[in-house]
Short mmCIF file of N, CA and C in Angstrom, two decimals:
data_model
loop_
_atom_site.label_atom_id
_atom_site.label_comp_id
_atom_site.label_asym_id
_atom_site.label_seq_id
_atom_site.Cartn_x
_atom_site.Cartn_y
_atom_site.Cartn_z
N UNK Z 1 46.24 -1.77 3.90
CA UNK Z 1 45.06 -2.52 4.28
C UNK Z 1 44.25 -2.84 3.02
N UNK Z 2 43.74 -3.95 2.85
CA UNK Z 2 42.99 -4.73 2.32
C UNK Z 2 41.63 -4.60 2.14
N UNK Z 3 41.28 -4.09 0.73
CA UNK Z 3 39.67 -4.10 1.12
C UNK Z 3 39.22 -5.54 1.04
N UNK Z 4 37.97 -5.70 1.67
CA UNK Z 4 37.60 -7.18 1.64
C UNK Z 4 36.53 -7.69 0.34
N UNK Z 5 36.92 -8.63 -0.18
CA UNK Z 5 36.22 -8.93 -0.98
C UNK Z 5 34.94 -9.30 -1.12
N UNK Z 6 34.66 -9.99 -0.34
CA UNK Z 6 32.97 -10.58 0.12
C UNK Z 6 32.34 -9.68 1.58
N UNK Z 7 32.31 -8.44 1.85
CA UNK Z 7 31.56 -8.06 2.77
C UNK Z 7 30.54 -8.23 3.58
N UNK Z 8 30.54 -8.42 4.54
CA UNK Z 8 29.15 -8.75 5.52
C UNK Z 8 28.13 -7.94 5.46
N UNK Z 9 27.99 -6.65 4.81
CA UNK Z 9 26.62 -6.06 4.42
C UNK Z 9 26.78 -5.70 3.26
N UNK Z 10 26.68 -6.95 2.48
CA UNK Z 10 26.37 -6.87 0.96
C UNK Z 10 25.10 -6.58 0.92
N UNK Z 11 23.92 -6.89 1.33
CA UNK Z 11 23.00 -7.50 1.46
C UNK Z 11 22.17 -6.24 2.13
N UNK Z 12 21.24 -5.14 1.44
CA UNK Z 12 20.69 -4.32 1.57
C UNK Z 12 19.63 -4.69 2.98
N UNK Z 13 19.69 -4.09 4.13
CA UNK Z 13 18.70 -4.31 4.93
C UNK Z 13 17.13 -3.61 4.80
N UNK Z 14 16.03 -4.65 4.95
CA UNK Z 14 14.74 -4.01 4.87
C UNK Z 14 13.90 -3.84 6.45
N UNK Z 15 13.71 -2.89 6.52
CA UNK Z 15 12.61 -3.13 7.76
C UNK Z 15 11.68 -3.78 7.52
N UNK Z 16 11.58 -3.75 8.87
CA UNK Z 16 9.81 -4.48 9.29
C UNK Z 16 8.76 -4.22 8.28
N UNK Z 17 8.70 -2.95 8.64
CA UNK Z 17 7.42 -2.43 8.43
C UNK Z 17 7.75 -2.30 6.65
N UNK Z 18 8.56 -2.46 5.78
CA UNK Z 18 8.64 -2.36 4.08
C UNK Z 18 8.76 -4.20 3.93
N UNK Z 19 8.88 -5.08 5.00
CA UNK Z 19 8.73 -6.28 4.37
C UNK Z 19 8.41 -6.91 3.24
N UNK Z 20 8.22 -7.79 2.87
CA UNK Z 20 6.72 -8.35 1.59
C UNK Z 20 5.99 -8.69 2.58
N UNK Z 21 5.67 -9.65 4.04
CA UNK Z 21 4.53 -10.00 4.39
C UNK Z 21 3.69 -8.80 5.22
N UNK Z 22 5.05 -7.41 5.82
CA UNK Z 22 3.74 -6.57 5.86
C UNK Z 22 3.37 -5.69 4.65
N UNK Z 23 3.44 -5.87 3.56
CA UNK Z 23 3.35 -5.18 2.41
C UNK Z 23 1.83 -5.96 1.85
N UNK Z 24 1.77 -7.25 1.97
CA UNK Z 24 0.60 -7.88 1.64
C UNK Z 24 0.13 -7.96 3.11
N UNK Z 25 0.29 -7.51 4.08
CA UNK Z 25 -0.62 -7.16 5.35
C UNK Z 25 -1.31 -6.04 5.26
N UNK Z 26 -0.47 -5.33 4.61
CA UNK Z 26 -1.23 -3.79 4.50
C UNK Z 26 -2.23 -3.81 3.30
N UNK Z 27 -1.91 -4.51 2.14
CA UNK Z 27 -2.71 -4.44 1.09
C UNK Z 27 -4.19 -4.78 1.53
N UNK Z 28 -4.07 -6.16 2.08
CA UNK Z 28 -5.42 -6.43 2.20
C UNK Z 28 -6.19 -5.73 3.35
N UNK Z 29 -5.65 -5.10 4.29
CA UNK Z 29 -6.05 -3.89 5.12
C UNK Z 29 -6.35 -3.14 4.01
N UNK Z 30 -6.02 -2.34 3.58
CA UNK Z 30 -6.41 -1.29 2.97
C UNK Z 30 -7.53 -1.78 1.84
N UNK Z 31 -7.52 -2.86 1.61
CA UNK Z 31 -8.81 -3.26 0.05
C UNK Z 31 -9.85 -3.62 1.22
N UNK Z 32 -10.18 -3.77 2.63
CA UNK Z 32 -11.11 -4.04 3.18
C UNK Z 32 -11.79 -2.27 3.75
N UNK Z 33 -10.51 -1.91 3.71
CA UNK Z 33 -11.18 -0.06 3.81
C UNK Z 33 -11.55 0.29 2.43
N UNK Z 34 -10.86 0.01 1.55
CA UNK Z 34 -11.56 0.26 0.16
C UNK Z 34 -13.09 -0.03 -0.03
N UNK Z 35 -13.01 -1.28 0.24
CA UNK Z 35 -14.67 -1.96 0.20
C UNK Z 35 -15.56 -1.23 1.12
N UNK Z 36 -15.04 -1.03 2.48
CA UNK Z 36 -15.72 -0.28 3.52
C UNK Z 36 -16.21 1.57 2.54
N UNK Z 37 -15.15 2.35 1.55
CA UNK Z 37 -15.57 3.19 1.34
C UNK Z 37 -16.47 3.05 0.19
N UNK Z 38 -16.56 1.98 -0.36
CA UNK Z 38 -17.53 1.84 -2.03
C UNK Z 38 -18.77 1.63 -0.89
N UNK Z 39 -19.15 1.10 0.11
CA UNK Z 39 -20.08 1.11 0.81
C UNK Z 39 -20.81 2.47 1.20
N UNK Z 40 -19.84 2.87 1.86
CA UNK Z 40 -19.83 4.24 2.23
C UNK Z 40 -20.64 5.18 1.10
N UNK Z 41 -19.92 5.49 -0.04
CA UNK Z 41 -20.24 6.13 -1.33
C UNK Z 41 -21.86 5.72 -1.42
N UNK Z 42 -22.30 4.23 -1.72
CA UNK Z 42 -23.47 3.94 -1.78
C UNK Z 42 -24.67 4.40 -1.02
N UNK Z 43 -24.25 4.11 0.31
CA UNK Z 43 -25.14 4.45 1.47
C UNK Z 43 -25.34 6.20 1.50
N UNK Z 44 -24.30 6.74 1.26
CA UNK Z 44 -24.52 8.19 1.09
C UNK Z 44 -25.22 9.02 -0.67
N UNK Z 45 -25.17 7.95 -1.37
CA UNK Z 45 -25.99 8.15 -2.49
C UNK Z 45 -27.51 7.76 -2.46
N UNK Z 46 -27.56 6.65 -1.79
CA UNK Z 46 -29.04 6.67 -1.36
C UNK Z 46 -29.90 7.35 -0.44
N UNK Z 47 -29.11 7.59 0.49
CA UNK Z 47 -29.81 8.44 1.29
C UNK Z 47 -29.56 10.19 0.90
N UNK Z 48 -30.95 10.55 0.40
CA UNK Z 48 -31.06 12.35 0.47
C UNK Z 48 -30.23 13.16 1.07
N UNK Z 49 -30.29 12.95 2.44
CA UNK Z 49 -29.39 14.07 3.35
C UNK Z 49 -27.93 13.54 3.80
N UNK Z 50 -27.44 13.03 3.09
CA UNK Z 50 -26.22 13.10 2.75
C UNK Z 50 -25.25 12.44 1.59
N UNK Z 51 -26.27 13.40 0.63
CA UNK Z 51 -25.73 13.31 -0.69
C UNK Z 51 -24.78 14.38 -0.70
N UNK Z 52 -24.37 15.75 0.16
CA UNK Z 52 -23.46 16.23 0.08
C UNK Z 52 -22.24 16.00 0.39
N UNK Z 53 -22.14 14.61 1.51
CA UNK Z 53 -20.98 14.22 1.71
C UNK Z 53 -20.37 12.79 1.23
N UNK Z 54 -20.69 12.44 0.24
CA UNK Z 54 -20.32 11.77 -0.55
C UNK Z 54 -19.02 11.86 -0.71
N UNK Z 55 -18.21 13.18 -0.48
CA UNK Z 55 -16.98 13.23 -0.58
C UNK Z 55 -15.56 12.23 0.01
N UNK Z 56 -16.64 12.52 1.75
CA UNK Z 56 -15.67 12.09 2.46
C UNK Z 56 -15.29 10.60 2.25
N UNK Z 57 -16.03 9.58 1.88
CA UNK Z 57 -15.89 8.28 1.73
C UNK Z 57 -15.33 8.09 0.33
N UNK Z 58 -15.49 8.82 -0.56
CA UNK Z 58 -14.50 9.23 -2.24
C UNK Z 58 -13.41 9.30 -2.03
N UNK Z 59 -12.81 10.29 -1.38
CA UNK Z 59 -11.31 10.47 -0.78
C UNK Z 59 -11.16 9.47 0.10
N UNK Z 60 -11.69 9.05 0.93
CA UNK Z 60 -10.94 7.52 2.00
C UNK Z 60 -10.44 6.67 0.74
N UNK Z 61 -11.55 6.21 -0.24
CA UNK Z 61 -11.76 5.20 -0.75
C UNK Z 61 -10.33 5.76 -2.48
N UNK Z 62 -10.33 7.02 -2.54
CA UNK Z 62 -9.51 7.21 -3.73
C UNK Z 62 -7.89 6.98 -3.28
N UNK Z 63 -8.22 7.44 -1.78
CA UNK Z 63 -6.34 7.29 -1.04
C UNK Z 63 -6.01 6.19 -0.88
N UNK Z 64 -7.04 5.22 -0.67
CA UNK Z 64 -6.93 3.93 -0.17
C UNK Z 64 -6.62 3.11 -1.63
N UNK Z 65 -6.95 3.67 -2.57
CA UNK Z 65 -6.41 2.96 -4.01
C UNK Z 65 -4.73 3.24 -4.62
N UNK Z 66 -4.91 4.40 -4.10
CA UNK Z 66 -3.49 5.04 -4.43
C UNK Z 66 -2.22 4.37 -3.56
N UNK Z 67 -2.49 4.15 -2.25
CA UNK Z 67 -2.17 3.28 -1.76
C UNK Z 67 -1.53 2.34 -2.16
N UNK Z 68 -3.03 0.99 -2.28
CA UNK Z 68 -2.31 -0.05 -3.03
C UNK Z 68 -1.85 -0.40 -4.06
N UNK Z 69 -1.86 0.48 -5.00
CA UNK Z 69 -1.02 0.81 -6.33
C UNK Z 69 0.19 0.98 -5.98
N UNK Z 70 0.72 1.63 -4.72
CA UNK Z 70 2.13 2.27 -4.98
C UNK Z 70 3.16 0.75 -4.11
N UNK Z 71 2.00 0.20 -3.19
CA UNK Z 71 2.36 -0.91 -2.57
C UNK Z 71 3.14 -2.03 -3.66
N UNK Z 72 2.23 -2.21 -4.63
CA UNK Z 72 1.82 -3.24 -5.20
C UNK Z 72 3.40 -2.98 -6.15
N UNK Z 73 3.13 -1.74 -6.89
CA UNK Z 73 4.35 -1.44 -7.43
C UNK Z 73 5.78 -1.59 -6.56
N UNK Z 74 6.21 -1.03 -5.75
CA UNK Z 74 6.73 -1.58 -4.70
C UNK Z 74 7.61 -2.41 -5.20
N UNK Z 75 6.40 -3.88 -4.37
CA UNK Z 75 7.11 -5.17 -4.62
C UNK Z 75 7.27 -5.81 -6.14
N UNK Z 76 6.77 -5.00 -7.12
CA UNK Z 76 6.87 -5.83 -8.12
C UNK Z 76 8.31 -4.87 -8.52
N UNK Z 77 8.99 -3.85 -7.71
CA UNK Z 77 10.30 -3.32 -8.32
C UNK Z 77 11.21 -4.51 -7.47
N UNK Z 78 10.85 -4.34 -6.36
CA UNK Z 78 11.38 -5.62 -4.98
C UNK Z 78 11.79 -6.99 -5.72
N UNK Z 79 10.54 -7.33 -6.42
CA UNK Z 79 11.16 -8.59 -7.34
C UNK Z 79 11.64 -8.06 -8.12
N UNK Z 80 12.11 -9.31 -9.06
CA UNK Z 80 13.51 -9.02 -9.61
C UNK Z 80 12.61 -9.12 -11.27
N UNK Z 81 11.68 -8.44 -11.58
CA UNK Z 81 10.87 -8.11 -12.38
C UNK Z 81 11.25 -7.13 -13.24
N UNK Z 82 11.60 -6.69 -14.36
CA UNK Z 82 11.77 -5.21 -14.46
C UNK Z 82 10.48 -4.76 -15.33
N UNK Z 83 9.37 -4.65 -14.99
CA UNK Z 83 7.99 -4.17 -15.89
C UNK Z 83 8.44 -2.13 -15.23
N UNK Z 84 9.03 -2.09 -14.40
CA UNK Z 84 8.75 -0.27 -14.16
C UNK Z 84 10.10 -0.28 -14.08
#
């Protein structure tokens, strides 16, 4: 038997959900929670009694960067780019 030369799953399958259009669906989700936590940070710096939790909107807003960094990287390995 014959291996075949041109195979029908040459062609790496991607899900849904690792697409590019939900990859830039998610990005801009997540930079509108970003913005939502630089808000956050503010409003809890101005106001006195809850200057101790300043945290919680730091961490939304630090995960939510980390995030789109790893997104972003991602697709720029996805293209046919080689910067990483």
């Amino acid at each position: 038997m014959q291996l075949d030369e041109n195979p029908i799953f040459r062609k790496i399958i991607i899900s849904w959900y690792d697409s590019n259009i939900f990859c830039w669906i998610f990005i801009i989700f997540s930079t509108v929670i970003l913005i939502f936590s630089l808000i956050g940070i503010k409003v809890a710096l101005d106001n006195t009694l809850y200057n101790n939790y300043v945290w919680v909107p730091g961490l939304l807003g630090g995960l939510c960067f980390i995030v789109i960094v790893k997104i972003i990287i991602r697709l720029i390995r996805r293209s046919n780019v080689s910067y990483f």
